[in-house]
mmCIF file of C-alpha atoms in Angstrom:
data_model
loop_
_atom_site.group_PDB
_atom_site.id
_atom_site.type_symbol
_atom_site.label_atom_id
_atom_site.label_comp_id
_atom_site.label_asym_id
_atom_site.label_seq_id
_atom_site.Cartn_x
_atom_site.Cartn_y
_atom_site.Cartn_z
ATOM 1 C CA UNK A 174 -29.222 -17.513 4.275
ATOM 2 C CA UNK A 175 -27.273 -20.171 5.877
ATOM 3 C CA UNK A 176 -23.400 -19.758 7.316
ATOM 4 C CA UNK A 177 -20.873 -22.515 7.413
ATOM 5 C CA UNK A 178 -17.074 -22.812 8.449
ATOM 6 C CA UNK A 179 -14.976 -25.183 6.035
ATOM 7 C CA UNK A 180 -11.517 -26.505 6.459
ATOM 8 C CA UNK A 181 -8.865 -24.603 4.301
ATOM 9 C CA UNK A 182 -5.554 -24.086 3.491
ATOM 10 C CA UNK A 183 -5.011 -21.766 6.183
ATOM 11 C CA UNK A 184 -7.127 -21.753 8.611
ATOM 12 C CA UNK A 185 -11.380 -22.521 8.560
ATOM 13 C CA UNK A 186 -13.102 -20.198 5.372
ATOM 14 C CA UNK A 187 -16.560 -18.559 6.180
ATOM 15 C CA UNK A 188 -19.158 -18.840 3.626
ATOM 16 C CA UNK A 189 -23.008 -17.842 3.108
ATOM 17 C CA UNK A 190 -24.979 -19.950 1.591
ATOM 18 C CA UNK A 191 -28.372 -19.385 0.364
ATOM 19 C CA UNK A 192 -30.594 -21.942 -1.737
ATOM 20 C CA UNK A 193 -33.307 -21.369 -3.946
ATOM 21 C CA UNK A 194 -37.488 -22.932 -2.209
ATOM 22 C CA UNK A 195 -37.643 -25.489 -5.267
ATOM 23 C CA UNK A 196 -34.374 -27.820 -7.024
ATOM 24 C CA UNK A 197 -33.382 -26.098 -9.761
ATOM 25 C CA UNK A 198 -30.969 -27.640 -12.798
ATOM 26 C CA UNK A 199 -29.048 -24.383 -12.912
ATOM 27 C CA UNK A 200 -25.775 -24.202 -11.881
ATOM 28 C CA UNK A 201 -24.806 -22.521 -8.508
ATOM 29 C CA UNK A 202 -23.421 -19.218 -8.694
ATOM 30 C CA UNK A 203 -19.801 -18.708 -6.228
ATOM 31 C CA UNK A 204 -19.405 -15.170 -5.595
ATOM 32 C CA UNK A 205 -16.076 -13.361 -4.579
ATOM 33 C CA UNK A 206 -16.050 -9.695 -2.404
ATOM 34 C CA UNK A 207 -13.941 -6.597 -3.135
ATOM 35 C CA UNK A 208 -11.395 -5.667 -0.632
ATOM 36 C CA UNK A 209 -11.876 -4.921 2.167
ATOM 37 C CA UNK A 210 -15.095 -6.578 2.600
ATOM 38 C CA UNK A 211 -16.421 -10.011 3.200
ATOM 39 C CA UNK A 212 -19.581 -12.065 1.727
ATOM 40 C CA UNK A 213 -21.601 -9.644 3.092
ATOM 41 C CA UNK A 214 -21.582 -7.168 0.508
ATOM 42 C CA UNK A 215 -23.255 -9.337 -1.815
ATOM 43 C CA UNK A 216 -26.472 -9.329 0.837
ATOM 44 C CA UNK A 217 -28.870 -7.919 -1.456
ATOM 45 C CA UNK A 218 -28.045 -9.592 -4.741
ATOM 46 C CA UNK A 219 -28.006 -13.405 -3.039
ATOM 47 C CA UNK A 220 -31.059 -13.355 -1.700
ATOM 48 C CA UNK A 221 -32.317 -12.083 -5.390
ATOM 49 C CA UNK A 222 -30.082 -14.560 -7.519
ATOM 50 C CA UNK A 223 -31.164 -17.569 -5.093
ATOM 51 C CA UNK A 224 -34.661 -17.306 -6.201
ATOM 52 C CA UNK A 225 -33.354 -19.613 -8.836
ATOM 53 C CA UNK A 226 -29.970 -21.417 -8.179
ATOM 54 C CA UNK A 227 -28.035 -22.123 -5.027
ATOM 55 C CA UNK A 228 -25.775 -18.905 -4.481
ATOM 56 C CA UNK A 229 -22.372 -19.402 -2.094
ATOM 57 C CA UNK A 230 -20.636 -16.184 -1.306
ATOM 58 C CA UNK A 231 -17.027 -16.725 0.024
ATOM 59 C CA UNK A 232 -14.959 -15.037 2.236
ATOM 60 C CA UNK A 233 -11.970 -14.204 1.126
ATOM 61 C CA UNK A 234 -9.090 -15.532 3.700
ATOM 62 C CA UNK A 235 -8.078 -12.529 6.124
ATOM 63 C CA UNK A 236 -11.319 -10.852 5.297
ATOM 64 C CA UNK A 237 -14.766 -11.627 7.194
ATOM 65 C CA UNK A 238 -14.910 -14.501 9.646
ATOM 66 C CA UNK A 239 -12.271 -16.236 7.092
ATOM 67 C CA UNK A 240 -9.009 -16.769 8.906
ATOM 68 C CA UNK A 241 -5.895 -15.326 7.519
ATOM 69 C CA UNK A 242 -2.847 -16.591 5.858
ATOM 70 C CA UNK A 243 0.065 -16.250 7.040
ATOM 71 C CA UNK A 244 2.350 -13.888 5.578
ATOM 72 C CA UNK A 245 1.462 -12.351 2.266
ATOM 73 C CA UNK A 246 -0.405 -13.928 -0.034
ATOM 74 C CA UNK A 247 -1.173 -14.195 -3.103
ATOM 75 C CA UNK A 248 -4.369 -14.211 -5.804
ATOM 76 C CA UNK A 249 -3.426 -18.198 -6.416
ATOM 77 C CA UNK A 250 -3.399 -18.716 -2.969
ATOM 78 C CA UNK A 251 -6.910 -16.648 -2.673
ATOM 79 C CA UNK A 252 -8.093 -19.723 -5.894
ATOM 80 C CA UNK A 253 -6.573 -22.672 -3.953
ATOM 81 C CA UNK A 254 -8.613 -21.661 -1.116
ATOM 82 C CA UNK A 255 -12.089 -21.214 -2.832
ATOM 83 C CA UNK A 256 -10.792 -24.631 -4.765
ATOM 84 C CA UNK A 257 -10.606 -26.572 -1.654
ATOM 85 C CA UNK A 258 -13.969 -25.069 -0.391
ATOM 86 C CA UNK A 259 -16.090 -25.897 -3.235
ATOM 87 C CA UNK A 260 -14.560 -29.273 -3.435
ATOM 88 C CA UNK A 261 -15.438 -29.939 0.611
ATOM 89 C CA UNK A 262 -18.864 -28.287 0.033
ATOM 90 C CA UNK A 263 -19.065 -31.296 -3.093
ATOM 91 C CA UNK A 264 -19.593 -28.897 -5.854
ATOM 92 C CA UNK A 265 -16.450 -30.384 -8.397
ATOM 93 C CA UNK A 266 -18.929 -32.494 -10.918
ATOM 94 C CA UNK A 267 -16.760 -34.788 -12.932
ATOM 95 C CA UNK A 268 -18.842 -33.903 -15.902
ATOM 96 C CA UNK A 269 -17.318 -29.968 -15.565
ATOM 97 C CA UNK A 270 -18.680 -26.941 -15.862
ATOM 98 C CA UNK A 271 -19.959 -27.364 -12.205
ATOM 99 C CA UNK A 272 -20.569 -23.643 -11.140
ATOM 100 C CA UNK A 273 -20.491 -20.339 -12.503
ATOM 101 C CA UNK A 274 -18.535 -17.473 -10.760
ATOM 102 C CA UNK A 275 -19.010 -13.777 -10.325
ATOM 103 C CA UNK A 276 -16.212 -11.053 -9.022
ATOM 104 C CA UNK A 277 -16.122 -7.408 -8.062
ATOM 105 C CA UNK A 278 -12.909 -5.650 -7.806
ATOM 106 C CA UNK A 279 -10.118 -8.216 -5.888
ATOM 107 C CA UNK A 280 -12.796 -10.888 -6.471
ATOM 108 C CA UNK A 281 -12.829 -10.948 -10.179
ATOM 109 C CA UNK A 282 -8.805 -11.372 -10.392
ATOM 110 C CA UNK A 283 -9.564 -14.469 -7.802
ATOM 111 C CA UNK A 284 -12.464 -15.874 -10.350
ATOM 112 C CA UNK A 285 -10.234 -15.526 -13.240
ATOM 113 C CA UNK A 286 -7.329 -17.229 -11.147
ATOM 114 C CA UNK A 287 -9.697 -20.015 -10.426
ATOM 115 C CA UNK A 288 -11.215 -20.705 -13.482
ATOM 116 C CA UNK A 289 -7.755 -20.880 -15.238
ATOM 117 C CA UNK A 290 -6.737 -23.573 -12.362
ATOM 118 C CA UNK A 291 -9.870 -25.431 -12.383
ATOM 119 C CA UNK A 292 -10.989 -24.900 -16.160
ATOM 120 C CA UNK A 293 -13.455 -28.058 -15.878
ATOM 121 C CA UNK A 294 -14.854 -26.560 -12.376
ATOM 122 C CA UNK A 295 -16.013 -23.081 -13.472
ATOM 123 C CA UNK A 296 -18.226 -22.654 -16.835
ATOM 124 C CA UNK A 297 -18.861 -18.939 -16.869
ATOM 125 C CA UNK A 298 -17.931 -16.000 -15.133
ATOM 126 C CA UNK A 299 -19.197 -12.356 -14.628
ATOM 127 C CA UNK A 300 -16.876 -9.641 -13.403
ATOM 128 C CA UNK A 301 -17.638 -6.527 -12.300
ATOM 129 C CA UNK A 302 -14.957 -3.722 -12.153
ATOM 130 C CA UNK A 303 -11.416 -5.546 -13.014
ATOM 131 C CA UNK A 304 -8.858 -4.481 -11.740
ATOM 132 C CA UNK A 305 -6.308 -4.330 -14.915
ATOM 133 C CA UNK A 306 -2.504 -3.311 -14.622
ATOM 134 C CA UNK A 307 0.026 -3.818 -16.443
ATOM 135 C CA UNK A 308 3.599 -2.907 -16.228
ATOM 136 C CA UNK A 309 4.293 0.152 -15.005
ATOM 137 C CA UNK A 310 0.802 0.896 -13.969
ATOM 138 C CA UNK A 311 0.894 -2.053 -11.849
ATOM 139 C CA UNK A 312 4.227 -1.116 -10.276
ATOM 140 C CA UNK A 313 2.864 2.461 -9.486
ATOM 141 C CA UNK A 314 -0.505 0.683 -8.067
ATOM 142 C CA UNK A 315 1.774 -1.581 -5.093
ATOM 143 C CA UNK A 316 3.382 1.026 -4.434
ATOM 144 C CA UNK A 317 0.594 3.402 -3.862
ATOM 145 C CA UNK A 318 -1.877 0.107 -1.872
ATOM 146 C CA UNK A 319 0.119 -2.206 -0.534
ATOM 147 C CA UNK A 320 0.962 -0.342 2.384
ATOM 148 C CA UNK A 321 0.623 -1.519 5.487
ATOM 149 C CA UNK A 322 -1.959 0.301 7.511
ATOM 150 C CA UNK A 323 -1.320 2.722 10.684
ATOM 151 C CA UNK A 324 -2.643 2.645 14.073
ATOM 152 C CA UNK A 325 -3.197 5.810 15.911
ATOM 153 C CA UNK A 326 -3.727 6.121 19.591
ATOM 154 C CA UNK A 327 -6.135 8.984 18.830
ATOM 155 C CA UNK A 328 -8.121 6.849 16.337
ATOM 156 C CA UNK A 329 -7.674 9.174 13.586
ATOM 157 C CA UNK A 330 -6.334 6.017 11.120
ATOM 158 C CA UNK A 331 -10.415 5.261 11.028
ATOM 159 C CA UNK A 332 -11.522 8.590 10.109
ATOM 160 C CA UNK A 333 -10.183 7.516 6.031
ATOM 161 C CA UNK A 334 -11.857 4.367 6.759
ATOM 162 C CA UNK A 335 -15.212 5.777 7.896
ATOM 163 C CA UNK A 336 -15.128 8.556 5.106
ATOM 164 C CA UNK A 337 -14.596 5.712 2.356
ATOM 165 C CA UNK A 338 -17.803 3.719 3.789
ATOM 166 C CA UNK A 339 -19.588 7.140 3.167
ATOM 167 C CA UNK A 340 -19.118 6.883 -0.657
ATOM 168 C CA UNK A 341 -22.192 5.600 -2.174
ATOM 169 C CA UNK A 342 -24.152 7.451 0.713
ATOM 170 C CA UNK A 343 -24.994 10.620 -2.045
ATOM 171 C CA UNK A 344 -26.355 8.352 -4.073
ATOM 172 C CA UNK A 345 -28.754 6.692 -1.718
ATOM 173 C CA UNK A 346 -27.044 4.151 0.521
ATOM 174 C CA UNK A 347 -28.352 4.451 3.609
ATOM 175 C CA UNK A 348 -26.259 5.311 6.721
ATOM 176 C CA UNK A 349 -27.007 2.259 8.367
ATOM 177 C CA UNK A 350 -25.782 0.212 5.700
ATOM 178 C CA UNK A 351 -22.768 2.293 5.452
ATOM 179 C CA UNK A 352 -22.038 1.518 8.894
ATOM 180 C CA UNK A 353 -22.275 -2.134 7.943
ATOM 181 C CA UNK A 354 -20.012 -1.684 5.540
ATOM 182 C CA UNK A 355 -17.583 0.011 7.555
ATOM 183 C CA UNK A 356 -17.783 -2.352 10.261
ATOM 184 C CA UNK A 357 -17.124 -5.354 7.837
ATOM 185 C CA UNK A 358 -14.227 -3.515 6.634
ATOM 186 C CA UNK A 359 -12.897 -3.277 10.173
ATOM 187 C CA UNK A 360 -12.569 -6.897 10.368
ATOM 188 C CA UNK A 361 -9.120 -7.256 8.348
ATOM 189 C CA UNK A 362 -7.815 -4.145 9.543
ATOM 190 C CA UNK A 363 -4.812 -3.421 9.710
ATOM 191 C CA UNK A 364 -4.193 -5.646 7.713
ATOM 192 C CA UNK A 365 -6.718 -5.287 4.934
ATOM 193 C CA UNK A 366 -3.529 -3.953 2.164
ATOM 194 C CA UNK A 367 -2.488 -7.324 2.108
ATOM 195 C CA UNK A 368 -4.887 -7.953 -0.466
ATOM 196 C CA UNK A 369 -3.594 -5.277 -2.467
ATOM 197 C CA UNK A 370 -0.608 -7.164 -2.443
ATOM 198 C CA UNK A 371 -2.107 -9.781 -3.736
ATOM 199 C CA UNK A 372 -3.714 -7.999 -6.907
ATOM 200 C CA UNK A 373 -0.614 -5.398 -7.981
ATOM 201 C CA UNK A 374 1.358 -8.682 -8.107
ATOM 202 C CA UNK A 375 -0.883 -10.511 -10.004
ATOM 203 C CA UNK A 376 0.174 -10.641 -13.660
ATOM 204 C CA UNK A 377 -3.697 -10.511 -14.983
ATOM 205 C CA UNK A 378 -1.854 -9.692 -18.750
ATOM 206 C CA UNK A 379 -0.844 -13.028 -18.548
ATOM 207 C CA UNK A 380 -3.461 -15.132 -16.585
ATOM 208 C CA UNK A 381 -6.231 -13.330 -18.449
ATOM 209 C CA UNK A 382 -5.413 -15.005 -22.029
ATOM 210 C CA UNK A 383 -5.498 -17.987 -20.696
ATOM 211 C CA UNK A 384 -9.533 -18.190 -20.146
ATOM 212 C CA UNK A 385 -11.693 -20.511 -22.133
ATOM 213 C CA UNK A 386 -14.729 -19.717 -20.930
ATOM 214 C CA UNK A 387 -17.240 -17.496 -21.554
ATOM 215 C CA UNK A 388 -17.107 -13.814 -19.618
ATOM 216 C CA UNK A 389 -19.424 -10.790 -19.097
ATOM 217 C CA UNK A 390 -17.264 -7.867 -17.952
ATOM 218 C CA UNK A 391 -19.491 -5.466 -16.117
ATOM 219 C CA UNK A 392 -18.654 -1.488 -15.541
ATOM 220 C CA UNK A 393 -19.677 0.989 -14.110
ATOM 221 C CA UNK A 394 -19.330 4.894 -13.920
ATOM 222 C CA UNK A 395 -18.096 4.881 -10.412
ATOM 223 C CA UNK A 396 -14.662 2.835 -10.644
ATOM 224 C CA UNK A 397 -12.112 0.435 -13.071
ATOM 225 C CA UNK A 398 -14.405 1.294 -15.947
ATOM 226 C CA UNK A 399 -10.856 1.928 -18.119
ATOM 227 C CA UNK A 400 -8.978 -1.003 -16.018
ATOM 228 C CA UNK A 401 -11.899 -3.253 -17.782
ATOM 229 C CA UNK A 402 -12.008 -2.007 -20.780
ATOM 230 C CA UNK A 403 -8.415 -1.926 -21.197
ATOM 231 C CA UNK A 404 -8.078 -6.115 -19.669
ATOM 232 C CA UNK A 405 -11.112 -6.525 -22.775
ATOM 233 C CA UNK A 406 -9.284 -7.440 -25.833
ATOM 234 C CA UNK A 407 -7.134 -9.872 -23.750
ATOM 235 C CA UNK A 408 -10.571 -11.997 -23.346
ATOM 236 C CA UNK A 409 -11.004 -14.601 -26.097
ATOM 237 C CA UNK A 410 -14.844 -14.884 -25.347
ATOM 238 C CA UNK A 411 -16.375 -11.590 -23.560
ATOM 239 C CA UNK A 412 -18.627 -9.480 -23.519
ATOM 240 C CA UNK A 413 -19.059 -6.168 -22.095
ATOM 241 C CA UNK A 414 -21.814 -4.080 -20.219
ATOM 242 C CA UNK A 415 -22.121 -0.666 -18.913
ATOM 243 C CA UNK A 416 -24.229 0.825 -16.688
ATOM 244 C CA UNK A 417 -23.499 4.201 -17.105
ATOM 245 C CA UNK A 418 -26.420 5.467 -14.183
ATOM 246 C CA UNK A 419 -24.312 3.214 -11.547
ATOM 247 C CA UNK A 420 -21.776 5.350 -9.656
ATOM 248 C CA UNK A 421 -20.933 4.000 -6.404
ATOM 249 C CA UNK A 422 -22.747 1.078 -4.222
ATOM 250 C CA UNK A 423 -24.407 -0.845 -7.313
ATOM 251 C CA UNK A 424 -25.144 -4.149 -5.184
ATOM 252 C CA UNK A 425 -26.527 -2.459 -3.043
ATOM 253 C CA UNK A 426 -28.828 0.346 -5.152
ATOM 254 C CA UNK A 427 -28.898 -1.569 -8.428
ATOM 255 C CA UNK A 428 -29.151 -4.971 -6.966
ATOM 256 C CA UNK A 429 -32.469 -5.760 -9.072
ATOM 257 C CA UNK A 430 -30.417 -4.717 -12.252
ATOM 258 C CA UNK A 431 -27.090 -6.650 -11.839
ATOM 259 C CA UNK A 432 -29.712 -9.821 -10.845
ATOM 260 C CA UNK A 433 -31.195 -9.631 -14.130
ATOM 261 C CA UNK A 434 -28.263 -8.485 -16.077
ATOM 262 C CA UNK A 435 -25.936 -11.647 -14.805
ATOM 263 C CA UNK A 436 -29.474 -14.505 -14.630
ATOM 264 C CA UNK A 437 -29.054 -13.625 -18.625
ATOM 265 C CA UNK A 438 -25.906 -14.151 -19.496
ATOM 266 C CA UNK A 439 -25.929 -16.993 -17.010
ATOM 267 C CA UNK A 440 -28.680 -18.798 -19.008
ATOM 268 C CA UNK A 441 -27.841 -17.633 -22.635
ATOM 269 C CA UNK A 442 -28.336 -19.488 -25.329
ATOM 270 C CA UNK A 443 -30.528 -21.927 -23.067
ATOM 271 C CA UNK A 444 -27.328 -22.816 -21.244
ATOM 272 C CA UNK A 445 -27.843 -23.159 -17.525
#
């Protein structure tokens, strides 16, 4: 797995990059993190899914080695970034349909942002765990998140932090990747809510209808398996999966299972 630093909107954006041994006609696969991670939490299912395409996984800016805007921005300003990435790493085809994208949590409102923007750039996207409010709901959600984050001269801010990395341990994560985890999450802090900002303002109800292409929504037991559900009807063309035996750390514990379950949909209907 290769790293690169690309010129962006606000600063240089961090990417991974990992290619399959042989060329390959499918179409690369752009992958976007959940707060308040980086690329990194996709480890396990790139080097699976780039048996067979090229795979880029993109830090979001202010998270990972990707600098930060500044201010507070926005899910179209997360899109415009990942634009102007793929377009300097020459992935815009003028015959469309140039990658496919797949999002977890924040990521998936930033690939639905993007392929509404760029509707000839992205041809299918998978999204795992949306995070769907509306209204009220969404109102309730900033106010609860997008808060910005303390720092204690006892240290006591990271014991939340720490606890939070320790989720998916029950279920078989082990410590040591936990401790990844929560060091990749330290990276943003403390200002890893700004994100959060960025999806209770997003009005998915309205960006959401918008979508041409086709979809797989993914849940899970562990999290936003309502929030999905509930964004599914909005969808013109979707699809959606459950995996009721994931709980908590499914990229990492289930990686084998979310490879195959998104290399099908990615190549259904002998579309590649």
């Amino acid at each position: 797995m290769d790293r690169d630093f690309i010129d962006g909107p606000f600063g240089q954006i961090h990417v991974r990059i990992a290619r399959p041994a042989s060329q390959t006609s499918n179409r690369p696969l752009i992958l976007f993190h959940p707060t308040p991670y980086s690329g990194d939490y996709f480890r396990s299912f790139i080097r699976l899914m780039a048996h067979d395409r090229l795979v880029i996984a993109i830090d979001t800016p202010g998270y990972g080695d990707s600098a930060a805007p500044e201010g507070l921005p926005t899910i179209k300003d997360y899109a415009d970034a990942a634009n102007v990435a793929l377009d300097r790493l020459g992935l815009k085809s003028e015959r469309g349909g140039s990658v496919d994208v797949l999002g977890y949590h924040t990521g998936s409102l930033i690939a639905i942002e993007l392929a509404v923007q760029q509707p000839k750039l992205v041809r299918r996207l998978v999204l795992a765990g949306l995070p769907f409010y509306a209204g009220e709901e969404r109102e309730k959600g900033y106010k609860r998140n997008a808060v910005p984050e303390p720092i204690n001269d006892d240290g006591s801010h990271l014991k939340s932090k720490w606890e939070f990395s320790l989720i998916a341990v029950p279920s078989g994560l082990p410590l040591a990747r936990a401790q990844e985890h929560f060091n990749d999450s330290m990276q943003c802090y403390p200002h890893c809510w700004k994100a959060y900002h960025a999806v209770f303002s997003y009005e998915s109800d309205k960006r959401i209808p918008l979508l041409r292409q086709p979809v797989m929504l993914i849940t899970m037991a562990g999290s936003l398996k309502a929030e999905t559900e509930a964004a599914g009807p909005l969808f013109r063309n979707a699809k959606i999966i459950h995996f009721a035996e994931i709980t908590y750390g499914g990229f990492d514990l289930h990686t084998e299972k979310l490879v195959q379950t998104t290399r099908a949909f990615l190549v259904e209907n002998g579309s590649k």
